[in-house]
Short mmCIF file of C-alpha atoms in Angstrom, two decimals:
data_model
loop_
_atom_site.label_atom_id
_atom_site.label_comp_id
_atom_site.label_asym_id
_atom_site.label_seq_id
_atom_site.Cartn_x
_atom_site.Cartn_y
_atom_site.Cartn_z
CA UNK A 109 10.70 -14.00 -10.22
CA UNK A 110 9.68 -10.51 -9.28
CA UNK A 111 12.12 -7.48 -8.68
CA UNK A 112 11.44 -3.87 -7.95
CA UNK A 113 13.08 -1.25 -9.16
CA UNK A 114 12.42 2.21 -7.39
CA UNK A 115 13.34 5.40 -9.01
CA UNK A 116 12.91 8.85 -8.14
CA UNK A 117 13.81 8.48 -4.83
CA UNK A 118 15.00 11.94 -3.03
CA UNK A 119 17.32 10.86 0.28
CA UNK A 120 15.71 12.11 3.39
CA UNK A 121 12.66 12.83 2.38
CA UNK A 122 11.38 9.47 0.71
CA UNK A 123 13.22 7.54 3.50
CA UNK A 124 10.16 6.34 4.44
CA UNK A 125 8.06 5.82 1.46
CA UNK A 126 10.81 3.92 -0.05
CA UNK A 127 11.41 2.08 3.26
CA UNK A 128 7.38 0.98 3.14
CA UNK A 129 7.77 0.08 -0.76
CA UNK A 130 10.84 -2.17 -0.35
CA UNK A 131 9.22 -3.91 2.94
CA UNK A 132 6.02 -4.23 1.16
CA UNK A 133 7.84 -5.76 -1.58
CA UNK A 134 9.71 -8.13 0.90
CA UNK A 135 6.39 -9.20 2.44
CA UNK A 136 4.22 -9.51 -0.70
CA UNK A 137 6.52 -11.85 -2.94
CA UNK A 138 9.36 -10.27 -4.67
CA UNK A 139 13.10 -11.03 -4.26
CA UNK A 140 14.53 -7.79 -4.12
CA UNK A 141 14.54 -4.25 -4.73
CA UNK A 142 16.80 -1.66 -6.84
CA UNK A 143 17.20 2.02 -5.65
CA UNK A 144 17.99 4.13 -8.57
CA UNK A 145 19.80 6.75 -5.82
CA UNK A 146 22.15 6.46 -3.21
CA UNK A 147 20.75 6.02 0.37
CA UNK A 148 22.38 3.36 2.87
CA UNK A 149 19.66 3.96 5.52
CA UNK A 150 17.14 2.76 3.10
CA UNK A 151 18.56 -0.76 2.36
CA UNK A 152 20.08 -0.93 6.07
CA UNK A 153 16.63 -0.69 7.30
CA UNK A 154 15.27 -3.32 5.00
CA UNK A 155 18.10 -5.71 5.16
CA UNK A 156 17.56 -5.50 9.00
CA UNK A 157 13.97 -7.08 8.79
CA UNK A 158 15.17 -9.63 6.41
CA UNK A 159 17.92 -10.60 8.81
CA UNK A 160 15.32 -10.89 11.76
CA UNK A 161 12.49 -11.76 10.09
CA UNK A 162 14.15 -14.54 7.39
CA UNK A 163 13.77 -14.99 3.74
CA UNK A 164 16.54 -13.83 1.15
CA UNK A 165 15.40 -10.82 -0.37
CA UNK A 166 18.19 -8.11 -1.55
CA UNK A 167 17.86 -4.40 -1.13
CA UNK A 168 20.38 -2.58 -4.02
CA UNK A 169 21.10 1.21 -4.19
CA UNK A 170 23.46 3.30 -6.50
CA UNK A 171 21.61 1.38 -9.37
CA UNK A 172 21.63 3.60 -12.52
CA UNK A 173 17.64 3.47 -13.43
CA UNK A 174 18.10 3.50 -17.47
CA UNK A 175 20.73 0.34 -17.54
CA UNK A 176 19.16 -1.50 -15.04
CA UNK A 177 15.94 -1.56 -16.98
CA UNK A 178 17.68 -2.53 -20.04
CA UNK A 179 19.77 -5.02 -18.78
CA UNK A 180 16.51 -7.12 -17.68
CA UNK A 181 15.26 -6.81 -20.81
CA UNK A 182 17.95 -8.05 -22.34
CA UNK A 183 18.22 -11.01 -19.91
CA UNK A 184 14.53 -11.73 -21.28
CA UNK A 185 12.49 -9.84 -18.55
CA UNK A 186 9.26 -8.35 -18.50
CA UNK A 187 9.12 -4.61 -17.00
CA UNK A 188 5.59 -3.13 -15.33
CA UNK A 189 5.77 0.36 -14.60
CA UNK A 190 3.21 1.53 -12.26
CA UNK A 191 1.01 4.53 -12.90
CA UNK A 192 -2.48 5.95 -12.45
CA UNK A 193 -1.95 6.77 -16.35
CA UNK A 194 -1.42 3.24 -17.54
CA UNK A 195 -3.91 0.24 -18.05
CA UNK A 196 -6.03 -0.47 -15.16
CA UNK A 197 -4.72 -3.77 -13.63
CA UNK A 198 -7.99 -6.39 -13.44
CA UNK A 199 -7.84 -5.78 -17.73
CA UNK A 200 -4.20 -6.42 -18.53
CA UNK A 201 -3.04 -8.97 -15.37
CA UNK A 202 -3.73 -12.39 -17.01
CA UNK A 203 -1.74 -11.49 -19.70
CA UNK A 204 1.32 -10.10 -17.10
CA UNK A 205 1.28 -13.28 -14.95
CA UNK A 206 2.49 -15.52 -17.73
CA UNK A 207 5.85 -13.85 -17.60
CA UNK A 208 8.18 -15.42 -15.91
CA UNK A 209 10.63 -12.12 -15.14
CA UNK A 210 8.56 -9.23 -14.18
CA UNK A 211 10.44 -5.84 -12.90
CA UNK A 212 7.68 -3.79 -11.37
CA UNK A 213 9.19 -0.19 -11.72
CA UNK A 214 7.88 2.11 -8.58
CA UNK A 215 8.14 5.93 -8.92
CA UNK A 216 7.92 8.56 -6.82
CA UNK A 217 6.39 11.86 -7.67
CA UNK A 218 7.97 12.84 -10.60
CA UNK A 219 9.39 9.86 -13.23
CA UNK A 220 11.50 10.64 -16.28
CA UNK A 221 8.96 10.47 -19.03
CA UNK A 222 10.78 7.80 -21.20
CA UNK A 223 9.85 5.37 -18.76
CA UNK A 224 6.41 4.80 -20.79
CA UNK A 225 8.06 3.62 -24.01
CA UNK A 226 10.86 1.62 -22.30
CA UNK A 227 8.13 -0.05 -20.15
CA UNK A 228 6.44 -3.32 -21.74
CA UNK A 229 2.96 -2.12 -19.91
CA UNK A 230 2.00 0.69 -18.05
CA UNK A 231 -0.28 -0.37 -15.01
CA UNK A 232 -2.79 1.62 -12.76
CA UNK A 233 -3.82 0.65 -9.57
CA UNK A 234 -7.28 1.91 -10.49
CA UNK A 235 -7.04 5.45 -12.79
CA UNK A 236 -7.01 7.51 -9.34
CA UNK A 237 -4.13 9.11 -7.44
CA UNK A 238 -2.79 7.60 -4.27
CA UNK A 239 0.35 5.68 -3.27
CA UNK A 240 2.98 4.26 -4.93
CA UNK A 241 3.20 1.74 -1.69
CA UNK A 242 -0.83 0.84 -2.20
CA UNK A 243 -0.32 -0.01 -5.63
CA UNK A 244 2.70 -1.83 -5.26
CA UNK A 245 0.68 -3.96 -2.70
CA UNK A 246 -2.20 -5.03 -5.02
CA UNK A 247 -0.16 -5.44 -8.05
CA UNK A 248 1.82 -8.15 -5.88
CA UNK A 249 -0.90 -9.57 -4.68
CA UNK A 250 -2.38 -10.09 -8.10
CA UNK A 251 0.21 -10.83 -9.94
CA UNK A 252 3.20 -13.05 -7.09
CA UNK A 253 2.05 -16.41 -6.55
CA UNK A 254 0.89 -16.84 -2.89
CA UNK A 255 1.81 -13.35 -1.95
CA UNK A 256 -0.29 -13.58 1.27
CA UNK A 257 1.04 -17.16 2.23
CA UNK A 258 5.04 -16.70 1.25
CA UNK A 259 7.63 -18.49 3.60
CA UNK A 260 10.27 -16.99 5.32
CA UNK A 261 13.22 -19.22 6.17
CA UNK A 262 16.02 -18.39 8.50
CA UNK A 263 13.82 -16.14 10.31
CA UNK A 264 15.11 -15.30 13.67
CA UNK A 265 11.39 -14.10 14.74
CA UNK A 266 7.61 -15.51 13.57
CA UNK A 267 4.50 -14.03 14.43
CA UNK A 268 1.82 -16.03 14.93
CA UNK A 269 -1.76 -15.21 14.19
CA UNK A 270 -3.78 -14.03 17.18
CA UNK A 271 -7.33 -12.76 16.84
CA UNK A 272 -6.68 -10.18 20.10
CA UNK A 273 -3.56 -10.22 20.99
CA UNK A 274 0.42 -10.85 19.76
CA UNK A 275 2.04 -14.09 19.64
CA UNK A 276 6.05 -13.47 19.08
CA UNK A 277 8.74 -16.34 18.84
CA UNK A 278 12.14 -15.51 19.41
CA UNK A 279 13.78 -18.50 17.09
CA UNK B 116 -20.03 1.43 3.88
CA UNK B 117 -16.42 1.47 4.87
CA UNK B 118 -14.25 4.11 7.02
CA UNK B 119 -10.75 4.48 8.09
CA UNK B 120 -9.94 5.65 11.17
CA UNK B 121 -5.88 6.37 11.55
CA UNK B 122 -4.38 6.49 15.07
CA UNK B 123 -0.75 7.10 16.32
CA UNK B 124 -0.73 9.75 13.96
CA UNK B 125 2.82 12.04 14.45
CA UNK B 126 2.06 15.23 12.90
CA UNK B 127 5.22 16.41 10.55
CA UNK B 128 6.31 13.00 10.92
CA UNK B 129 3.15 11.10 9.90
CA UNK B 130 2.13 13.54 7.25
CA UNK B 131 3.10 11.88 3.97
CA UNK B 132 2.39 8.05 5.12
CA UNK B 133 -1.07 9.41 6.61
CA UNK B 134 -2.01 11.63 3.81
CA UNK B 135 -1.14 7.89 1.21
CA UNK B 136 -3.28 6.09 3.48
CA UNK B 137 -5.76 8.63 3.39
CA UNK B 138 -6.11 8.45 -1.15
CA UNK B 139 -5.46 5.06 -0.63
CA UNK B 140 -8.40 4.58 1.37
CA UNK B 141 -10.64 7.25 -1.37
CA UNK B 142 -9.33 5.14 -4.41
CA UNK B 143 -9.99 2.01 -3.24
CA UNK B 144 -13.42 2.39 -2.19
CA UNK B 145 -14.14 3.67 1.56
CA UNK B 146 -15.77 6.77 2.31
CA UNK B 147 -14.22 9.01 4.12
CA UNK B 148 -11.37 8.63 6.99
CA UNK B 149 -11.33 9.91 10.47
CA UNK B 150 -7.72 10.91 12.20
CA UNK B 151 -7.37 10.79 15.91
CA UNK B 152 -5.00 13.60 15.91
CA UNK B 153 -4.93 17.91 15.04
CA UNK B 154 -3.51 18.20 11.54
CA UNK B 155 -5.05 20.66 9.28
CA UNK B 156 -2.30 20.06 6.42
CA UNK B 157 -3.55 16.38 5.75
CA UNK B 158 -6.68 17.07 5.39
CA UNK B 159 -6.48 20.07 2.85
CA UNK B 160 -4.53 17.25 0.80
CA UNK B 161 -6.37 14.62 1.02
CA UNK B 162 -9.82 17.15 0.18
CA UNK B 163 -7.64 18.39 -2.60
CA UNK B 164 -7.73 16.01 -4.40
CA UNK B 165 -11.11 14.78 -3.96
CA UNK B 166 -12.23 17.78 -5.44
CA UNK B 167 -10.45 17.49 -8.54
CA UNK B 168 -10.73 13.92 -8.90
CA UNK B 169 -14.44 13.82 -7.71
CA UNK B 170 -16.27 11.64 -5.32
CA UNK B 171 -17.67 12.57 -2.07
CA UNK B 172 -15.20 11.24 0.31
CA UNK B 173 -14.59 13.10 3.79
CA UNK B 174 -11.35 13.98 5.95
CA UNK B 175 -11.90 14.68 9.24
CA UNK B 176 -9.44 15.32 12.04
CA UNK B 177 -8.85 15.73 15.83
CA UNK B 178 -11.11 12.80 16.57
CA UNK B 179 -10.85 10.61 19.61
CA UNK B 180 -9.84 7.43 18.47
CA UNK B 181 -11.41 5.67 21.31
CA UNK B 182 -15.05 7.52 21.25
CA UNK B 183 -15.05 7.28 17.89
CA UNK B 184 -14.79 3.70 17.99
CA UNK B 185 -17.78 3.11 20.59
CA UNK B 186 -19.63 5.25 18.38
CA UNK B 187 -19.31 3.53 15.29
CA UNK B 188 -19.71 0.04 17.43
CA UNK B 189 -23.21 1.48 19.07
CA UNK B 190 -24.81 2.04 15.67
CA UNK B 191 -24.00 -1.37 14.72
CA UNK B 192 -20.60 -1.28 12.89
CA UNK B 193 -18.22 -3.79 13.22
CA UNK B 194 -14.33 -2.68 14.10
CA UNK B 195 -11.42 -4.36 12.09
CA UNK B 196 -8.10 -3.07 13.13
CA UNK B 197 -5.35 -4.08 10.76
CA UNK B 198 -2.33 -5.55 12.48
CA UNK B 199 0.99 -7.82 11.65
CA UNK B 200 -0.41 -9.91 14.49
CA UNK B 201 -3.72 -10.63 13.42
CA UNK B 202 -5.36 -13.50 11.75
CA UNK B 203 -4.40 -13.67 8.07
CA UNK B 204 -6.60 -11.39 5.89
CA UNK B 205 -7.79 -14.82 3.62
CA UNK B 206 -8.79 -16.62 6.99
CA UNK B 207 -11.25 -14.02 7.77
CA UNK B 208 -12.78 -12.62 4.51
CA UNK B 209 -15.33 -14.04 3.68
CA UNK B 210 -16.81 -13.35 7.44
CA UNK B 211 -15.76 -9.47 7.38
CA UNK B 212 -16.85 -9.34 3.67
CA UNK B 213 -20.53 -9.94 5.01
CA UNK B 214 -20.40 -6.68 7.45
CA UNK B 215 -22.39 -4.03 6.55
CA UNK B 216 -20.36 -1.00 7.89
CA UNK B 217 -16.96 -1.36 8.62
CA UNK B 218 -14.37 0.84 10.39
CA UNK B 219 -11.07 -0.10 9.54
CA UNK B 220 -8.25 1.39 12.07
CA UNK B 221 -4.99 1.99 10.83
CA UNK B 222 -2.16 2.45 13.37
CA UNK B 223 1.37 3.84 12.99
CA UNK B 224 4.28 2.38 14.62
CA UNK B 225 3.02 2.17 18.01
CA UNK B 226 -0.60 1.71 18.87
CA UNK B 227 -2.77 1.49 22.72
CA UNK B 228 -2.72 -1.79 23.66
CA UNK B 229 -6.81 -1.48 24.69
CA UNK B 230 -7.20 -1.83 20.71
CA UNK B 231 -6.71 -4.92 20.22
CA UNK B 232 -9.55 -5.89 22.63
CA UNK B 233 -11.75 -3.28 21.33
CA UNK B 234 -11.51 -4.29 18.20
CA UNK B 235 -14.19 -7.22 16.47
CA UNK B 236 -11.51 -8.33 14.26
CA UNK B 237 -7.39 -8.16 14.58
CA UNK B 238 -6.58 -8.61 10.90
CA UNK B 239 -3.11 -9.41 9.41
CA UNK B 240 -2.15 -8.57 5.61
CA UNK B 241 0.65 -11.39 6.36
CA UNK B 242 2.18 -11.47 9.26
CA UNK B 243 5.30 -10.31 8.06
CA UNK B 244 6.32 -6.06 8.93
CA UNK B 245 5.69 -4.06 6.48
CA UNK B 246 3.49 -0.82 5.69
CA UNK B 247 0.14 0.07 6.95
CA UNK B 248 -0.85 1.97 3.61
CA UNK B 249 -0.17 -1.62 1.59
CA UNK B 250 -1.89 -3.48 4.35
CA UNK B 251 -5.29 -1.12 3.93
CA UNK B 252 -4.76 -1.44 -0.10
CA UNK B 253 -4.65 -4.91 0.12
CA UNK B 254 -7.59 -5.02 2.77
CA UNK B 255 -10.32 -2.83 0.65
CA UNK B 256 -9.19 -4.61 -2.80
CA UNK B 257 -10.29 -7.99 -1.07
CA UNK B 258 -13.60 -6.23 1.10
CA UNK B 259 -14.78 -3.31 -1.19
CA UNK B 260 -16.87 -4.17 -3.35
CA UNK B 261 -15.50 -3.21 -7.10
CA UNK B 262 -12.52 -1.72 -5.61
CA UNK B 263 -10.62 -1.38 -8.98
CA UNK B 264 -14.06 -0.20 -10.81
CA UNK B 265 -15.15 2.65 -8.76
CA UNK B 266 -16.66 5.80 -9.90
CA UNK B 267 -15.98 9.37 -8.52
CA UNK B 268 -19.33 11.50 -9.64
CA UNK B 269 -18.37 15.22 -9.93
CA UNK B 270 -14.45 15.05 -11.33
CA UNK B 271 -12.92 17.94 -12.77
CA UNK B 272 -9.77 16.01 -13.83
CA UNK B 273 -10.33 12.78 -15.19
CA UNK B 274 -8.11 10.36 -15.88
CA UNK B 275 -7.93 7.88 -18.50
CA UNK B 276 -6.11 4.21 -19.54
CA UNK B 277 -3.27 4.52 -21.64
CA UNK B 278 -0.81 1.61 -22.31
CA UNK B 279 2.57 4.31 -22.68
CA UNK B 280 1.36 7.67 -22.06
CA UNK B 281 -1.01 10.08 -19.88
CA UNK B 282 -4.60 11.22 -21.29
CA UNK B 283 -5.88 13.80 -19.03
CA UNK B 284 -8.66 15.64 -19.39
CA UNK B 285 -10.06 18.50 -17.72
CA UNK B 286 -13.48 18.75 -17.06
#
């Protein structure tokens, strides 16, 4: 089971970063995502594709960042925070996908610095700076078992794949 | 040799998701990115930090998006626009993965219909909604080659792996 926990999300202006994190999340294998701030629109928006497009994965906000670390940890979970300052993925992954609880912590621009120590591995997407959203993408893909084949039940849409064109079903 | 080309660019809107898939693009590999649309800001970022974090890879802006593509397909480069309706990204690999030059076209939330058509290859990352910047991640991490290992020649900040901390050094 993967979870994500986003922190250092500013309402408004991360709408939409956080918006691509928690769908990417969705999409790529995880069962849900914390928001360590308060922003309805956020989870609305992601709860929305879930409804259409099926599967059961949770969008949380209001979550207090500190506890909700903790409180996996105490349940025996595993948390991954992602930085370009931590270990570079391909060298500690093997090791990460034996754990059977894994809470991939996502910031934003600026994370509280004790996040390193209460961490059990910092992980870069490569040492370079990008996006929170890439990074959370290949870590999932890595790490979730059959991120790029998951099933989505309950949907109320499917795409098909089409090498020119869209195929839509309204379910 | 890869490229990105963005289209349906909104500048203000855009900026943020466009300047992530921009580094996203730079970390993971491709070699510059071309934006079919006039915004100056995005490409001072994206230059930024390519000149403290090394590497020669190019921003360029207020490019057609669809001369740009004839271009690239009259010297011989094959066109693979990434798309939630598209054949599944492990379907198609191994084929793209033999292409010498690929331009990989990134749309926003809407994109001209002509592109699917114009396109060699209408590739998926899933065909579930989610972001464009973890669908290109996800693309160049399978297509690059060494997309995790890359070197930027040049750097004046370098950074390196630390399992709970930052080591930065300036060059």
């Amino acid at each position: 089971m993967i979870v994500v926990l986003r922190i250092g999300h500013r309402p408004q202006r991360d709408m939409r970063v956080t918006t691509h994190v928690g769908l990417t999340a969705r999409a790529l294998g995880a069962s849900g995502m914390y928001i360590a701030a308060d922003d309805k629109g956020v989870v609305e928006s992601i709860t929305d594709v879930s409804t259409r497009f099926g599967g059961d994965f949770f969008a949380e906000d209001k979550v207090g960042w500190s506890s909700c670390i903790k409180k996996w940890k105490q349940n025996g979970g595993c948390v991954v925070h992602l930085t370009m300052f931590g270990m570079n993925l391909p060298d500690v992954e093997a090791e990460i996908r034996t754990k059977e609880k894994i809470m991939v912590v996502v910031g934003a621009e600026k994370v509280p610095g004790d996040i390193y120590q209460m961490a059990d591995y910092n992980v870069a997407v490569t040492n370079q700076p990008h996006s929170e959203i890439a990074g959370l993408a290949v870590f999932l893909d890595h790490i979730a078992p059959n991120a790029l084949h998951r099933e989505f039940p309950g949907a109320k849409v499917r795409v098909y794949p089409n090498p020119c064109g869209k195929t839509v079903e309204e379910l």
